PDB file of C-alpha atoms in Angstrom:
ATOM      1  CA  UNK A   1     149.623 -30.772  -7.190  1.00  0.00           C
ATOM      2  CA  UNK A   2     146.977 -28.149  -8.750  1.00  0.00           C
ATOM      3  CA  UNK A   3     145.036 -30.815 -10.563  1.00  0.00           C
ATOM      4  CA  UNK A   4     144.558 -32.966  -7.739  1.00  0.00           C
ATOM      5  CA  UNK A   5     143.441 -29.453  -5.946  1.00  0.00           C
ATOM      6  CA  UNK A   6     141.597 -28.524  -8.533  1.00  0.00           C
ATOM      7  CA  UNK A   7     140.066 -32.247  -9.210  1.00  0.00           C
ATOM      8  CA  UNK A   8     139.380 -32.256  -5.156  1.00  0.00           C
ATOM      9  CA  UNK A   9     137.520 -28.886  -5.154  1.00  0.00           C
ATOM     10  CA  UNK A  10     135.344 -30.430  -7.805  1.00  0.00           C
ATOM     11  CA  UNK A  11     134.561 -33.391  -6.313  1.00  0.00           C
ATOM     12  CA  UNK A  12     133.289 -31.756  -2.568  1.00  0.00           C
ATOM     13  CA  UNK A  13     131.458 -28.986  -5.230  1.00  0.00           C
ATOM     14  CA  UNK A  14     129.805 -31.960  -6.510  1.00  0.00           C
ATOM     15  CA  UNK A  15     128.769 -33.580  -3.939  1.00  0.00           C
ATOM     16  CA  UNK A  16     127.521 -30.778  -2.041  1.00  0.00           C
ATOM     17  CA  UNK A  17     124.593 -30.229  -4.663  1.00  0.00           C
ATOM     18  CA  UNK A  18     123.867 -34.080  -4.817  1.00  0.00           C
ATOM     19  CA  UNK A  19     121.246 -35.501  -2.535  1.00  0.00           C
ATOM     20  CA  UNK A  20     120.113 -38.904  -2.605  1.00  0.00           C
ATOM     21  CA  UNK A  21     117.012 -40.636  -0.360  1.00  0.00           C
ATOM     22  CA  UNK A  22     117.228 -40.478   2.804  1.00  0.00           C
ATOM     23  CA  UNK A  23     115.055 -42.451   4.943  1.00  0.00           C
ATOM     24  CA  UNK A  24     113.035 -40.031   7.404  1.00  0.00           C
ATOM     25  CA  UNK A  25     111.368 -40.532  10.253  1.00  0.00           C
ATOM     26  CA  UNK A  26     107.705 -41.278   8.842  1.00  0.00           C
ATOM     27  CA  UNK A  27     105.197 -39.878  11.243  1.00  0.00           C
ATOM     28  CA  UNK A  28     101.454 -41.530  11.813  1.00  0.00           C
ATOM     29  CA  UNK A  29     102.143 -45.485  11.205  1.00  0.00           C
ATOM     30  CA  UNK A  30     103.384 -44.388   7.573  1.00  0.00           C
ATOM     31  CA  UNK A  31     106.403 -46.235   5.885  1.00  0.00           C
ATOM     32  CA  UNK A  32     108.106 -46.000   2.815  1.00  0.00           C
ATOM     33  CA  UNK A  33     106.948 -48.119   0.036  1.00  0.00           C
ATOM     34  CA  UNK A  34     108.537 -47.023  -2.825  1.00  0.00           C
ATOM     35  CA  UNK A  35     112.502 -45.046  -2.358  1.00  0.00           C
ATOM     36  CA  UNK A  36     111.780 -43.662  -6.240  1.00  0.00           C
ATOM     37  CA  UNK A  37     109.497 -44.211  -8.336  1.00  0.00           C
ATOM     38  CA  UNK A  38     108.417 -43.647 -12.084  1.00  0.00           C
ATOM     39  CA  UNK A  39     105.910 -41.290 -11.825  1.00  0.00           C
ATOM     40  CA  UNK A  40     103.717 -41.208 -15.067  1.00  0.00           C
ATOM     41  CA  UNK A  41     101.455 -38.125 -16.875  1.00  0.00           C
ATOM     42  CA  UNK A  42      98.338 -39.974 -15.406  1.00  0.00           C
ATOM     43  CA  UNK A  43      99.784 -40.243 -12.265  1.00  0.00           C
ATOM     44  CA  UNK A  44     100.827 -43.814 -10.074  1.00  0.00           C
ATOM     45  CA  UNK A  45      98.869 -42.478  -7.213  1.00  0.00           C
ATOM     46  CA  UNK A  46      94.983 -43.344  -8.188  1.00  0.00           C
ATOM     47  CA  UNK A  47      92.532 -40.523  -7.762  1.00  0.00           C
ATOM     48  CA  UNK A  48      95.531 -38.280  -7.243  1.00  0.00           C
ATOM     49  CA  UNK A  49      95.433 -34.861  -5.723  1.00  0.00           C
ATOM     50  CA  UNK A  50      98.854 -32.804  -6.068  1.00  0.00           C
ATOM     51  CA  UNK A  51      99.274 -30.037  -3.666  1.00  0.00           C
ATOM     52  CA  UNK A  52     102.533 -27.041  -3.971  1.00  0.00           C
ATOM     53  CA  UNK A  53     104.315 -26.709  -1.012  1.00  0.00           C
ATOM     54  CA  UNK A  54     106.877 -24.557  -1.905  1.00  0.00           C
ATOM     55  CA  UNK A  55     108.114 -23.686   1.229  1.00  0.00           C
ATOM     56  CA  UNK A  56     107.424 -26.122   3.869  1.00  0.00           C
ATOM     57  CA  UNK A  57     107.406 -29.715   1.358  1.00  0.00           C
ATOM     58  CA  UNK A  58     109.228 -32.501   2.943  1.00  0.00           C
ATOM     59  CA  UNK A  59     107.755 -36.301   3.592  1.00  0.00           C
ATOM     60  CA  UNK A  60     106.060 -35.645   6.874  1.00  0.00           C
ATOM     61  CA  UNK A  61     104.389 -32.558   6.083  1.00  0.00           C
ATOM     62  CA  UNK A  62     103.090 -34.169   3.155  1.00  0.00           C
ATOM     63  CA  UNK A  63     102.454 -37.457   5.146  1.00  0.00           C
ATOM     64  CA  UNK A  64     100.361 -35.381   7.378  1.00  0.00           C
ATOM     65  CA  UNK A  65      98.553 -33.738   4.833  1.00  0.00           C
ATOM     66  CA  UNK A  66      97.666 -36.761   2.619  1.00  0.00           C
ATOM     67  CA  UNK A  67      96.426 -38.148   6.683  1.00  0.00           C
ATOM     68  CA  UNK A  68      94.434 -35.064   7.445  1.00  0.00           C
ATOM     69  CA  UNK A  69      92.570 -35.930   4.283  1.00  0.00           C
ATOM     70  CA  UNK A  70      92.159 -39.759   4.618  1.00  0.00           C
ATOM     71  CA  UNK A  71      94.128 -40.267   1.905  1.00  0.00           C
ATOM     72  CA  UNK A  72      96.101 -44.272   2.454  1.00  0.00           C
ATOM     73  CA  UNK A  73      99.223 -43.379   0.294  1.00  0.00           C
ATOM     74  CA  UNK A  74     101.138 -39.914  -0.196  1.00  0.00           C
ATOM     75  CA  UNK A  75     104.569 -38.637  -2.254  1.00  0.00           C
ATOM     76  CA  UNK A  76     106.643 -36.088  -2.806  1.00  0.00           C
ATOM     77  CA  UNK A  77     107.853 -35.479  -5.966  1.00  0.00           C
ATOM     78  CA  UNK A  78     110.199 -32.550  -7.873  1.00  0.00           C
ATOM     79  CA  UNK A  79     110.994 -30.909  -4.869  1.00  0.00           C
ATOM     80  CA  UNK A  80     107.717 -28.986  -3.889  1.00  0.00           C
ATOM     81  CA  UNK A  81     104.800 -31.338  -4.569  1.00  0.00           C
ATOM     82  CA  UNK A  82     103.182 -33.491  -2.217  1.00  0.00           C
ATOM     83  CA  UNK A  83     100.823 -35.890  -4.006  1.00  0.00           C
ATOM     84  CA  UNK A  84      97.928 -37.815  -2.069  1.00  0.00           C
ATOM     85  CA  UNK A  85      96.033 -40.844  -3.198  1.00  0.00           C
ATOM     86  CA  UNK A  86      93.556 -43.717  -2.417  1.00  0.00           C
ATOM     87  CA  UNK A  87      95.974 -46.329  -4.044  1.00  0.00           C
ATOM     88  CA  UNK A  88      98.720 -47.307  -6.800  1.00  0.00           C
ATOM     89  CA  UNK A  89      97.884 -47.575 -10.320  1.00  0.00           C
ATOM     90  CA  UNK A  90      99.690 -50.804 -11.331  1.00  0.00           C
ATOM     91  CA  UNK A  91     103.098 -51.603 -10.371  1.00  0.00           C
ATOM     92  CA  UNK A  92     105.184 -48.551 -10.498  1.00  0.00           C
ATOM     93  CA  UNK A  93     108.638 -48.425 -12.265  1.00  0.00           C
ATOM     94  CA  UNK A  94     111.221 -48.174  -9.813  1.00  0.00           C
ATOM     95  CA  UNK A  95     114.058 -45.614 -10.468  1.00  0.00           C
ATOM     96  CA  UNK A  96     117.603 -45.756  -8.693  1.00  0.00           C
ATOM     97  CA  UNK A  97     117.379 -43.831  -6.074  1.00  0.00           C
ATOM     98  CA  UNK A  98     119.537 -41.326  -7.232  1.00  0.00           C
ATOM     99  CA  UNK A  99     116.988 -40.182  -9.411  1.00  0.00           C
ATOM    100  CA  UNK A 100     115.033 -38.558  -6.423  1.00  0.00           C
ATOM    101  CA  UNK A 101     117.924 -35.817  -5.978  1.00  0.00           C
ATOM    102  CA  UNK A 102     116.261 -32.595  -5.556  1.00  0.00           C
ATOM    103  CA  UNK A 103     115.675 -31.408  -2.163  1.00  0.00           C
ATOM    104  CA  UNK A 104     113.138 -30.141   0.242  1.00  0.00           C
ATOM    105  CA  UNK A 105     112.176 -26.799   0.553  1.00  0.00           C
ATOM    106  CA  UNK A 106     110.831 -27.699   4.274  1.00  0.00           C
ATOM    107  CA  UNK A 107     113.840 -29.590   4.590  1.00  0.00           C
ATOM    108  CA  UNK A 108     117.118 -29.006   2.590  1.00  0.00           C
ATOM    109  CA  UNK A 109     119.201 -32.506   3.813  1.00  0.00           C
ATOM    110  CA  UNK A 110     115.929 -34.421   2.411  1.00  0.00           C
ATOM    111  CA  UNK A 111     115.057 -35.612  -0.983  1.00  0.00           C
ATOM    112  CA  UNK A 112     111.691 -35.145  -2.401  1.00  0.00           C
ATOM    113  CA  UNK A 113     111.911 -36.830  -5.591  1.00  0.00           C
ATOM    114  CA  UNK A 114     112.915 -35.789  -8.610  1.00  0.00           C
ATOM    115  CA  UNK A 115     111.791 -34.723 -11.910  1.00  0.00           C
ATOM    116  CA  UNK A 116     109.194 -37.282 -12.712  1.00  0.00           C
ATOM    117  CA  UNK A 117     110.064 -39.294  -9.714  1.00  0.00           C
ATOM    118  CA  UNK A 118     108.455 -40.055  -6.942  1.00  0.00           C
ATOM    119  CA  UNK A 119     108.859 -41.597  -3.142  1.00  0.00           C
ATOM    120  CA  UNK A 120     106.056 -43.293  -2.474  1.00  0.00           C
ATOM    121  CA  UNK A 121     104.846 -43.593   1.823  1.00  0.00           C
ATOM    122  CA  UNK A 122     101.334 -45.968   2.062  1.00  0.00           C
ATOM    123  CA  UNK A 123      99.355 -45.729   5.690  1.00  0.00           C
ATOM    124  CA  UNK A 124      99.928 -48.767   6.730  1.00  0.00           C
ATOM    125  CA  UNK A 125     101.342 -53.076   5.624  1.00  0.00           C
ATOM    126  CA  UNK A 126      97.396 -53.455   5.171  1.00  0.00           C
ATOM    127  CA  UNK A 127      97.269 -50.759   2.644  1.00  0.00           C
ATOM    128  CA  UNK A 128      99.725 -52.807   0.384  1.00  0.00           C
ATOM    129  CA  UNK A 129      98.060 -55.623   1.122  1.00  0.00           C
ATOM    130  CA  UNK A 130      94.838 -54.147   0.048  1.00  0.00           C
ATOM    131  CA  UNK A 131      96.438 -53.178  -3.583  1.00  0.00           C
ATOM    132  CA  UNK A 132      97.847 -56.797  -4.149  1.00  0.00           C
TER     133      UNK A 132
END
């Protein structure tokens, strides 16, 4: 009876601390195009710009930010970045989406990537269109 206690209080431990994707809301005609991607040293967001929100990161504050600056495709990534970009470089990696486990510092029950992993929202259908 104390191991299965003991295996139980491990289990609910463990899964308090593990966060996978969850599908927000995405404000401003945004959608998700990639759940978790690969993100690379030369970044899979073309003419990237990476911006620290350590407090208040989570996909629609970044969505609105990458929008306030006409940006067409934004991510979050490890937590507290919010990257914005004109396009994607190639055709990004995917990653299972457990990979983008580590939450949002705007919004704790939200993933914003992971280490090296990124969730990739474009403006709009024609946007993707526009990369193909």
């Amino acid at each position: 009876m104390a191991s299965l206690l003991l295996l139980s209080t491990t289990l609910a431990a463990s899964l308090e601390y593990t966060l996978a994707f969850v599908p927000p809301e995405i404000p401003l005609n945004w959608s998700t195009y990639y759940s978790c991607a690969v993100d690379i040293p030369s970044r899979i967001l073309t003419n990237d710009v990476t911006t620290v929100l350590s407090s208040s990161n989570e996909p629609a504050a970044c969505i609105s930010l990458c929008d306030e600056g006409n940006f067409t495709f934004a991510g979050v990534e490890y937590g507290n970045e919010c990257h914005c970009g004109h396009g994607i470089a190639g055709v990004p990696q995917t990653a299972p989406d457990s990979d983008c486990d580590i939450a949002c510092p705007g919004l704790a029950e939200w993933s914003c990537g992971g280490s090296w992993r990124m969730q990739v929202c474009p403006f709009s259908a024609q946007a993707i269109l526009l990369e193909r």
